[in-house]
Amino acid sequence: LRIMVTAAALEPFAPPRQQLADRELPIYSIVVTLYREARVVPQLVAALDRIDYPPAKLDIKFVIEEEDAETCAALQSLVRTPGHEIIVAPAGAPRTKPRALNVALPLLRGQLVTIFDAEDIPDPMQLRLAAERFARTSPKVACLQARLAIDNLADGWLPQLFAIEYAALFDVINVGLAELRLALPLGGTSNHFRTRVLRKIGGWDAWNLTEDADLGFRLARFGYRIEILQSTTHEEAPITLKAFIGQRRRWCKGWYQTLLTLCRNPVGLWQELGPLRLSTTALVLLSCVLGPLGGPFCVILLALDVVSGQITWPSNSFQVGAATLWTSVFLAGGPAILWPALLGMKRRRLFSLWRVLPLLPAYYAIICFAAWTSLYDLIKRPYHWCKTEHGLGRRSRGGDPAGRSKPAGQCAATAD
């Protein structure tokens, strides 16, 4: 599947831009959920202020938790523009990002809506490009996924490998899936929706820790499509091993939840997706779930077979079958991993990171560790949200440091 979608992504279709005048642009809502993010509020507000869209047609919602007075104070000191609103999510369970998004959903004024994370720095033209794309595309296209890129590459090998992974996923794999009109998991940010469709399908699953992936598959189940937007949002990758593992534990647990949710009614899923999209959805999900869990055992078995000579000199039909399997996995699996990575590096101009490519096995080993610990998490605390701290990296883009705020005052229930 990875080889097929990479081939489809070699020359992705780029429709010509047809500019809309300001009067033709629809009202656009932006939702940003924040929890303990006072550190990045100045950068966030500066990034949103740079967006090229008529201010009168912007509807920006900052959603915070009830007890997060520090983030609220930072927002109140900087957010004074009409059309900006601070929404306080009432105390309750689960305390997750999708629940906060659902709190904002009934309050949106825009015909279109996009989701940004607290640390995001989107391309200033992103909303215009999305509005123009929606205006000329089929009503069955319910979502446009912008491309995500990591920009704190100066923080070491971990963010650099994260950047390569993101380049392979958002610049190659997702592009190919969209070109082939297959179901694809959304990223957690910079996905642009038709608001009416989002409400029709029920918003986000508040209990799912990868609500973005779940939503991408649910759109496919309702018969809608996702396309890729030729615009980039820059993000900050975790810079410490502890933060990286914590984030991956949450992601892996969300993948388990998504797979379990989809498997509740296999017959209905077959009827909704059809055989082709169902099979590719199963491959995407199972590779994300079984790959990290089974990877370590496969490596151990391969090492034992190499040492015992069963691969090079098989002595019975079972060993011949096993040797054939290992060889085919090696010959096809290597290109399936490296081809999207190298193509993504080319498109992101990341070839200067070639020195860290030999560390990919170690990177995948860390993901395998996170997957197994998240399986324990799924049993003991299935809806716990492991928070990723932001604003710690050395980013190449950012807001105005002079705008950094000091906490001032208490937070009201809603403030403009």
PDB file of C-alpha atoms in Angstrom, residues 5-235:
ATOM      1  CA  VAL A   5       0.330   5.511  -2.717  1.00  0.00           C
ATOM      2  CA  THR A   6       3.885   6.802  -3.070  1.00  0.00           C
ATOM      3  CA  ALA A   7       3.687   6.130  -6.799  1.00  0.00           C
ATOM      4  CA  ALA A   8       0.339   7.978  -6.887  1.00  0.00           C
ATOM      5  CA  ALA A   9       1.942  10.927  -5.101  1.00  0.00           C
ATOM      6  CA  LEU A  10       4.786  11.361  -7.605  1.00  0.00           C
ATOM      7  CA  GLU A  11       2.879  13.940  -9.642  1.00  0.00           C
ATOM      8  CA  PRO A  12      -0.087  15.026  -7.501  1.00  0.00           C
ATOM      9  CA  PHE A  13      -2.769  17.040  -9.231  1.00  0.00           C
ATOM     10  CA  ALA A  14      -2.458  20.740  -8.335  1.00  0.00           C
ATOM     11  CA  PRO A  15      -5.591  22.612  -9.460  1.00  0.00           C
ATOM     12  CA  PRO A  16      -4.959  26.184 -10.603  1.00  0.00           C
ATOM     13  CA  ARG A  17      -5.879  28.863  -8.120  1.00  0.00           C
ATOM     14  CA  GLN A  18      -8.989  30.924  -8.847  1.00  0.00           C
ATOM     15  CA  GLN A  19      -8.859  33.922  -6.558  1.00  0.00           C
ATOM     16  CA  LEU A  20     -11.971  35.160  -4.765  1.00  0.00           C
ATOM     17  CA  ALA A  21     -12.536  38.814  -3.961  1.00  0.00           C
ATOM     18  CA  ASP A  22     -12.913  39.673  -0.279  1.00  0.00           C
ATOM     19  CA  ARG A  23     -16.666  40.145  -0.699  1.00  0.00           C
ATOM     20  CA  GLU A  24     -16.968  36.593  -2.095  1.00  0.00           C
ATOM     21  CA  LEU A  25     -15.139  34.900   0.757  1.00  0.00           C
ATOM     22  CA  PRO A  26     -17.296  33.066   3.345  1.00  0.00           C
ATOM     23  CA  ILE A  27     -17.104  33.588   7.087  1.00  0.00           C
ATOM     24  CA  TYR A  28     -14.308  31.363   8.362  1.00  0.00           C
ATOM     25  CA  SER A  29     -14.101  29.978  11.898  1.00  0.00           C
ATOM     26  CA  ILE A  30     -10.820  29.041  13.566  1.00  0.00           C
ATOM     27  CA  VAL A  31     -10.839  26.893  16.706  1.00  0.00           C
ATOM     28  CA  VAL A  32      -7.762  26.595  18.931  1.00  0.00           C
ATOM     29  CA  THR A  33      -7.883  24.456  22.060  1.00  0.00           C
ATOM     30  CA  LEU A  34      -5.396  25.334  24.794  1.00  0.00           C
ATOM     31  CA  TYR A  35      -4.516  23.770  28.142  1.00  0.00           C
ATOM     32  CA  ARG A  36      -1.561  25.069  30.143  1.00  0.00           C
ATOM     33  CA  GLU A  37      -0.264  26.902  27.049  1.00  0.00           C
ATOM     34  CA  ALA A  38       0.428  30.392  28.411  1.00  0.00           C
ATOM     35  CA  ARG A  39       4.033  30.078  27.184  1.00  0.00           C
ATOM     36  CA  VAL A  40       3.030  29.922  23.514  1.00  0.00           C
ATOM     37  CA  VAL A  41       0.057  32.324  23.548  1.00  0.00           C
ATOM     38  CA  PRO A  42       2.106  35.313  22.219  1.00  0.00           C
ATOM     39  CA  GLN A  43       3.438  33.213  19.325  1.00  0.00           C
ATOM     40  CA  LEU A  44      -0.052  31.840  18.610  1.00  0.00           C
ATOM     41  CA  VAL A  45      -1.742  35.242  18.573  1.00  0.00           C
ATOM     42  CA  ALA A  46       1.013  36.666  16.359  1.00  0.00           C
ATOM     43  CA  ALA A  47       0.616  33.768  13.907  1.00  0.00           C
ATOM     44  CA  LEU A  48      -3.169  34.247  13.746  1.00  0.00           C
ATOM     45  CA  ASP A  49      -2.749  38.020  13.278  1.00  0.00           C
ATOM     46  CA  ARG A  50      -0.640  37.315  10.193  1.00  0.00           C
ATOM     47  CA  ILE A  51      -3.430  35.364   8.473  1.00  0.00           C
ATOM     48  CA  ASP A  52      -4.448  37.063   5.218  1.00  0.00           C
ATOM     49  CA  TYR A  53      -8.249  37.048   5.460  1.00  0.00           C
ATOM     50  CA  PRO A  54     -10.811  39.856   5.877  1.00  0.00           C
ATOM     51  CA  PRO A  55     -10.971  40.483   9.651  1.00  0.00           C
ATOM     52  CA  ALA A  56     -14.743  41.008   9.524  1.00  0.00           C
ATOM     53  CA  LYS A  57     -15.110  37.458   8.189  1.00  0.00           C
ATOM     54  CA  LEU A  58     -12.923  35.776  10.801  1.00  0.00           C
ATOM     55  CA  ASP A  59     -14.502  33.992  13.752  1.00  0.00           C
ATOM     56  CA  ILE A  60     -11.700  32.847  16.083  1.00  0.00           C
ATOM     57  CA  LYS A  61     -12.519  30.708  19.133  1.00  0.00           C
ATOM     58  CA  PHE A  62      -9.951  29.998  21.851  1.00  0.00           C
ATOM     59  CA  VAL A  63     -11.209  27.110  23.995  1.00  0.00           C
ATOM     60  CA  ILE A  64      -9.629  26.696  27.425  1.00  0.00           C
ATOM     61  CA  GLU A  65     -10.346  24.607  30.512  1.00  0.00           C
ATOM     62  CA  GLU A  66     -12.162  26.077  33.475  1.00  0.00           C
ATOM     63  CA  GLU A  67      -9.227  25.916  35.943  1.00  0.00           C
ATOM     64  CA  ASP A  68      -6.562  27.145  33.481  1.00  0.00           C
ATOM     65  CA  ALA A  69      -6.353  30.722  34.780  1.00  0.00           C
ATOM     66  CA  GLU A  70      -2.795  31.290  33.538  1.00  0.00           C
ATOM     67  CA  THR A  71      -3.625  30.596  29.882  1.00  0.00           C
ATOM     68  CA  CYS A  72      -6.799  32.659  30.194  1.00  0.00           C
ATOM     69  CA  ALA A  73      -4.884  35.623  31.598  1.00  0.00           C
ATOM     70  CA  ALA A  74      -2.309  35.407  28.800  1.00  0.00           C
ATOM     71  CA  LEU A  75      -5.101  35.390  26.204  1.00  0.00           C
ATOM     72  CA  GLN A  76      -6.990  38.274  27.803  1.00  0.00           C
ATOM     73  CA  SER A  77      -3.873  40.438  27.783  1.00  0.00           C
ATOM     74  CA  LEU A  78      -3.361  39.942  24.023  1.00  0.00           C
ATOM     75  CA  VAL A  79      -6.747  39.163  22.458  1.00  0.00           C
ATOM     76  CA  ARG A  80      -8.722  42.363  21.994  1.00  0.00           C
ATOM     77  CA  THR A  81      -9.681  42.115  18.318  1.00  0.00           C
ATOM     78  CA  PRO A  82     -13.386  41.841  17.409  1.00  0.00           C
ATOM     79  CA  GLY A  83     -14.243  38.356  16.233  1.00  0.00           C
ATOM     80  CA  HIS A  84     -11.940  36.722  18.801  1.00  0.00           C
ATOM     81  CA  GLU A  85     -13.692  34.863  21.600  1.00  0.00           C
ATOM     82  CA  ILE A  86     -12.441  32.970  24.637  1.00  0.00           C
ATOM     83  CA  ILE A  87     -14.665  29.982  25.429  1.00  0.00           C
ATOM     84  CA  VAL A  88     -14.306  28.185  28.739  1.00  0.00           C
ATOM     85  CA  ALA A  89     -15.084  24.468  28.596  1.00  0.00           C
ATOM     86  CA  PRO A  90     -16.980  23.558  31.775  1.00  0.00           C
ATOM     87  CA  ALA A  91     -15.452  21.021  34.128  1.00  0.00           C
ATOM     88  CA  GLY A  92     -16.305  17.469  33.182  1.00  0.00           C
ATOM     89  CA  ALA A  93     -15.067  14.249  31.683  1.00  0.00           C
ATOM     90  CA  PRO A  94     -13.215  13.488  29.584  1.00  0.00           C
ATOM     91  CA  ARG A  95     -10.830  16.435  29.657  1.00  0.00           C
ATOM     92  CA  THR A  96      -9.612  16.004  26.100  1.00  0.00           C
ATOM     93  CA  LYS A  97      -9.044  18.117  23.019  1.00  0.00           C
ATOM     94  CA  PRO A  98     -12.017  16.625  21.099  1.00  0.00           C
ATOM     95  CA  ARG A  99     -14.367  17.426  23.980  1.00  0.00           C
ATOM     96  CA  ALA A 100     -13.171  21.055  23.904  1.00  0.00           C
ATOM     97  CA  LEU A 101     -13.739  21.132  20.130  1.00  0.00           C
ATOM     98  CA  ASN A 102     -17.285  19.844  20.612  1.00  0.00           C
ATOM     99  CA  VAL A 103     -17.930  22.633  23.131  1.00  0.00           C
ATOM    100  CA  ALA A 104     -17.081  25.183  20.419  1.00  0.00           C
ATOM    101  CA  LEU A 105     -18.903  23.447  17.538  1.00  0.00           C
ATOM    102  CA  PRO A 106     -22.424  24.839  18.212  1.00  0.00           C
ATOM    103  CA  LEU A 107     -21.008  28.367  18.586  1.00  0.00           C
ATOM    104  CA  LEU A 108     -19.252  28.608  15.213  1.00  0.00           C
ATOM    105  CA  ARG A 109     -20.439  31.348  12.829  1.00  0.00           C
ATOM    106  CA  GLY A 110     -18.414  30.283   9.800  1.00  0.00           C
ATOM    107  CA  GLN A 111     -19.522  28.194   6.843  1.00  0.00           C
ATOM    108  CA  LEU A 112     -15.978  26.827   6.951  1.00  0.00           C
ATOM    109  CA  VAL A 113     -13.879  25.944   9.989  1.00  0.00           C
ATOM    110  CA  THR A 114     -10.294  24.952  10.634  1.00  0.00           C
ATOM    111  CA  ILE A 115      -8.521  23.578  13.688  1.00  0.00           C
ATOM    112  CA  PHE A 116      -5.120  24.822  14.847  1.00  0.00           C
ATOM    113  CA  ASP A 117      -2.976  23.677  17.754  1.00  0.00           C
ATOM    114  CA  ALA A 118      -1.473  26.105  20.239  1.00  0.00           C
ATOM    115  CA  GLU A 119       2.044  25.812  18.806  1.00  0.00           C
ATOM    116  CA  ASP A 120       1.027  26.095  15.143  1.00  0.00           C
ATOM    117  CA  ILE A 121       2.345  28.669  12.705  1.00  0.00           C
ATOM    118  CA  PRO A 122       0.152  28.378   9.583  1.00  0.00           C
ATOM    119  CA  ASP A 123       0.891  29.823   6.171  1.00  0.00           C
ATOM    120  CA  PRO A 124      -0.823  33.263   6.184  1.00  0.00           C
ATOM    121  CA  MET A 125      -2.595  32.443   2.890  1.00  0.00           C
ATOM    122  CA  GLN A 126      -3.961  29.106   4.101  1.00  0.00           C
ATOM    123  CA  LEU A 127      -7.558  30.198   4.750  1.00  0.00           C
ATOM    124  CA  ARG A 128      -7.873  31.982   1.393  1.00  0.00           C
ATOM    125  CA  LEU A 129      -6.518  28.948  -0.436  1.00  0.00           C
ATOM    126  CA  ALA A 130      -8.923  26.640   1.398  1.00  0.00           C
ATOM    127  CA  ALA A 131     -11.954  28.889   0.780  1.00  0.00           C
ATOM    128  CA  GLU A 132     -11.128  29.126  -2.930  1.00  0.00           C
ATOM    129  CA  ARG A 133     -10.632  25.350  -3.149  1.00  0.00           C
ATOM    130  CA  PHE A 134     -13.951  24.633  -1.426  1.00  0.00           C
ATOM    131  CA  ALA A 135     -15.733  27.082  -3.757  1.00  0.00           C
ATOM    132  CA  ARG A 136     -14.778  25.125  -6.880  1.00  0.00           C
ATOM    133  CA  THR A 137     -14.655  21.540  -5.618  1.00  0.00           C
ATOM    134  CA  SER A 138     -17.376  18.932  -5.235  1.00  0.00           C
ATOM    135  CA  PRO A 139     -19.705  19.132  -2.202  1.00  0.00           C
ATOM    136  CA  LYS A 140     -18.553  15.585  -1.437  1.00  0.00           C
ATOM    137  CA  VAL A 141     -15.137  17.008  -0.501  1.00  0.00           C
ATOM    138  CA  ALA A 142     -15.793  17.688   3.172  1.00  0.00           C
ATOM    139  CA  CYS A 143     -12.246  18.330   4.359  1.00  0.00           C
ATOM    140  CA  LEU A 144      -8.956  19.755   3.117  1.00  0.00           C
ATOM    141  CA  GLN A 145      -5.879  18.633   5.027  1.00  0.00           C
ATOM    142  CA  ALA A 146      -3.011  21.122   4.959  1.00  0.00           C
ATOM    143  CA  ARG A 147       0.521  19.787   5.140  1.00  0.00           C
ATOM    144  CA  LEU A 148       2.331  19.756   8.479  1.00  0.00           C
ATOM    145  CA  ALA A 149       6.061  20.309   8.882  1.00  0.00           C
ATOM    146  CA  ILE A 150       8.463  20.393  11.820  1.00  0.00           C
ATOM    147  CA  ASP A 151      10.554  23.519  12.185  1.00  0.00           C
ATOM    148  CA  ASN A 152      12.608  23.058  15.403  1.00  0.00           C
ATOM    149  CA  LEU A 153      15.273  21.042  13.608  1.00  0.00           C
ATOM    150  CA  ALA A 154      18.051  22.619  15.671  1.00  0.00           C
ATOM    151  CA  ASP A 155      16.942  20.625  18.726  1.00  0.00           C
ATOM    152  CA  GLY A 156      18.696  17.390  17.813  1.00  0.00           C
ATOM    153  CA  TRP A 157      18.199  14.055  16.123  1.00  0.00           C
ATOM    154  CA  LEU A 158      14.748  13.346  17.576  1.00  0.00           C
ATOM    155  CA  PRO A 159      12.996  16.386  16.014  1.00  0.00           C
ATOM    156  CA  GLN A 160      14.975  15.779  12.819  1.00  0.00           C
ATOM    157  CA  LEU A 161      13.681  12.216  12.489  1.00  0.00           C
ATOM    158  CA  PHE A 162      10.217  13.486  13.426  1.00  0.00           C
ATOM    159  CA  ALA A 163      10.516  15.980  10.544  1.00  0.00           C
ATOM    160  CA  ILE A 164      11.417  13.174   8.120  1.00  0.00           C
ATOM    161  CA  GLU A 165       8.457  11.122   9.336  1.00  0.00           C
ATOM    162  CA  TYR A 166       6.100  14.098   8.872  1.00  0.00           C
ATOM    163  CA  ALA A 167       7.501  14.779   5.394  1.00  0.00           C
ATOM    164  CA  ALA A 168       6.851  11.166   4.380  1.00  0.00           C
ATOM    165  CA  LEU A 169       3.321  11.217   5.826  1.00  0.00           C
ATOM    166  CA  PHE A 170       1.958  14.642   4.871  1.00  0.00           C
ATOM    167  CA  ASP A 171       3.904  15.285   1.663  1.00  0.00           C
ATOM    168  CA  VAL A 172       3.736  11.762   0.221  1.00  0.00           C
ATOM    169  CA  ILE A 173       1.550   9.103   1.889  1.00  0.00           C
ATOM    170  CA  ASN A 174      -1.524  11.247   2.525  1.00  0.00           C
ATOM    171  CA  VAL A 175      -1.150  12.872  -0.900  1.00  0.00           C
ATOM    172  CA  GLY A 176      -1.215   9.447  -2.541  1.00  0.00           C
ATOM    173  CA  LEU A 177      -4.191   8.249  -0.478  1.00  0.00           C
ATOM    174  CA  ALA A 178      -6.118  11.387  -1.429  1.00  0.00           C
ATOM    175  CA  GLU A 179      -5.163  11.067  -5.101  1.00  0.00           C
ATOM    176  CA  LEU A 180      -6.559   7.519  -5.109  1.00  0.00           C
ATOM    177  CA  ARG A 181      -9.678   8.706  -3.221  1.00  0.00           C
ATOM    178  CA  LEU A 182      -9.034   6.334  -0.351  1.00  0.00           C
ATOM    179  CA  ALA A 183      -9.857   6.909   3.311  1.00  0.00           C
ATOM    180  CA  LEU A 184      -7.057   8.604   5.209  1.00  0.00           C
ATOM    181  CA  PRO A 185      -6.456   9.538   8.844  1.00  0.00           C
ATOM    182  CA  LEU A 186      -6.441  13.283   9.389  1.00  0.00           C
ATOM    183  CA  GLY A 187      -3.700  15.158  11.179  1.00  0.00           C
ATOM    184  CA  GLY A 188      -4.636  16.764  14.476  1.00  0.00           C
ATOM    185  CA  THR A 189      -4.383  20.269  13.091  1.00  0.00           C
ATOM    186  CA  SER A 190      -4.854  22.393   9.976  1.00  0.00           C
ATOM    187  CA  ASN A 191      -7.754  20.341   8.678  1.00  0.00           C
ATOM    188  CA  HIS A 192     -10.380  22.564   7.058  1.00  0.00           C
ATOM    189  CA  PHE A 193     -14.042  21.456   7.104  1.00  0.00           C
ATOM    190  CA  ARG A 194     -17.418  22.427   5.752  1.00  0.00           C
ATOM    191  CA  THR A 195     -19.098  23.269   9.077  1.00  0.00           C
ATOM    192  CA  ARG A 196     -22.462  21.768   8.101  1.00  0.00           C
ATOM    193  CA  VAL A 197     -20.822  18.419   7.320  1.00  0.00           C
ATOM    194  CA  LEU A 198     -18.938  18.442  10.608  1.00  0.00           C
ATOM    195  CA  ARG A 199     -22.209  18.935  12.469  1.00  0.00           C
ATOM    196  CA  LYS A 200     -23.980  16.327  10.357  1.00  0.00           C
ATOM    197  CA  ILE A 201     -21.530  13.557  11.242  1.00  0.00           C
ATOM    198  CA  GLY A 202     -21.589  14.411  14.946  1.00  0.00           C
ATOM    199  CA  GLY A 203     -18.375  16.366  15.450  1.00  0.00           C
ATOM    200  CA  TRP A 204     -15.497  14.683  17.261  1.00  0.00           C
ATOM    201  CA  ASP A 205     -15.432  11.582  19.440  1.00  0.00           C
ATOM    202  CA  ALA A 206     -14.650  13.138  22.829  1.00  0.00           C
ATOM    203  CA  TRP A 207     -13.313   9.847  24.210  1.00  0.00           C
ATOM    204  CA  ASN A 208     -10.914   9.045  21.360  1.00  0.00           C
ATOM    205  CA  LEU A 209      -7.316  10.155  21.880  1.00  0.00           C
ATOM    206  CA  THR A 210      -6.686  10.311  18.116  1.00  0.00           C
ATOM    207  CA  GLU A 211      -9.910  12.091  17.294  1.00  0.00           C
ATOM    208  CA  ASP A 212      -8.396  13.287  14.020  1.00  0.00           C
ATOM    209  CA  ALA A 213      -7.813   9.778  12.659  1.00  0.00           C
ATOM    210  CA  ASP A 214     -11.251   8.673  13.818  1.00  0.00           C
ATOM    211  CA  LEU A 215     -12.858  11.662  12.104  1.00  0.00           C
ATOM    212  CA  GLY A 216     -11.034  10.994   8.834  1.00  0.00           C
ATOM    213  CA  PHE A 217     -12.395   7.450   8.680  1.00  0.00           C
ATOM    214  CA  ARG A 218     -15.874   8.589   9.758  1.00  0.00           C
ATOM    215  CA  LEU A 219     -16.012  11.076   6.881  1.00  0.00           C
ATOM    216  CA  ALA A 220     -15.291   8.170   4.512  1.00  0.00           C
ATOM    217  CA  ARG A 221     -18.059   6.119   6.138  1.00  0.00           C
ATOM    218  CA  PHE A 222     -20.523   8.948   5.409  1.00  0.00           C
ATOM    219  CA  GLY A 223     -19.426   9.027   1.760  1.00  0.00           C
ATOM    220  CA  TYR A 224     -17.281  12.187   1.924  1.00  0.00           C
ATOM    221  CA  ARG A 225     -13.777  12.730   0.572  1.00  0.00           C
ATOM    222  CA  ILE A 226     -10.637  14.416   1.880  1.00  0.00           C
ATOM    223  CA  GLU A 227      -8.212  16.288  -0.347  1.00  0.00           C
ATOM    224  CA  ILE A 228      -4.787  17.773   0.333  1.00  0.00           C
ATOM    225  CA  LEU A 229      -4.315  21.534   0.539  1.00  0.00           C
ATOM    226  CA  GLN A 230      -1.102  22.940  -0.934  1.00  0.00           C
ATOM    227  CA  SER A 231      -0.306  24.949   2.176  1.00  0.00           C
ATOM    228  CA  THR A 232       1.926  24.279   5.180  1.00  0.00           C
ATOM    229  CA  THR A 233       1.540  24.669   8.914  1.00  0.00           C
ATOM    230  CA  HIS A 234       4.731  24.525  10.937  1.00  0.00           C
ATOM    231  CA  GLU A 235       4.764  22.696  14.258  1.00  0.00           C
TER     232      GLU A 235
END
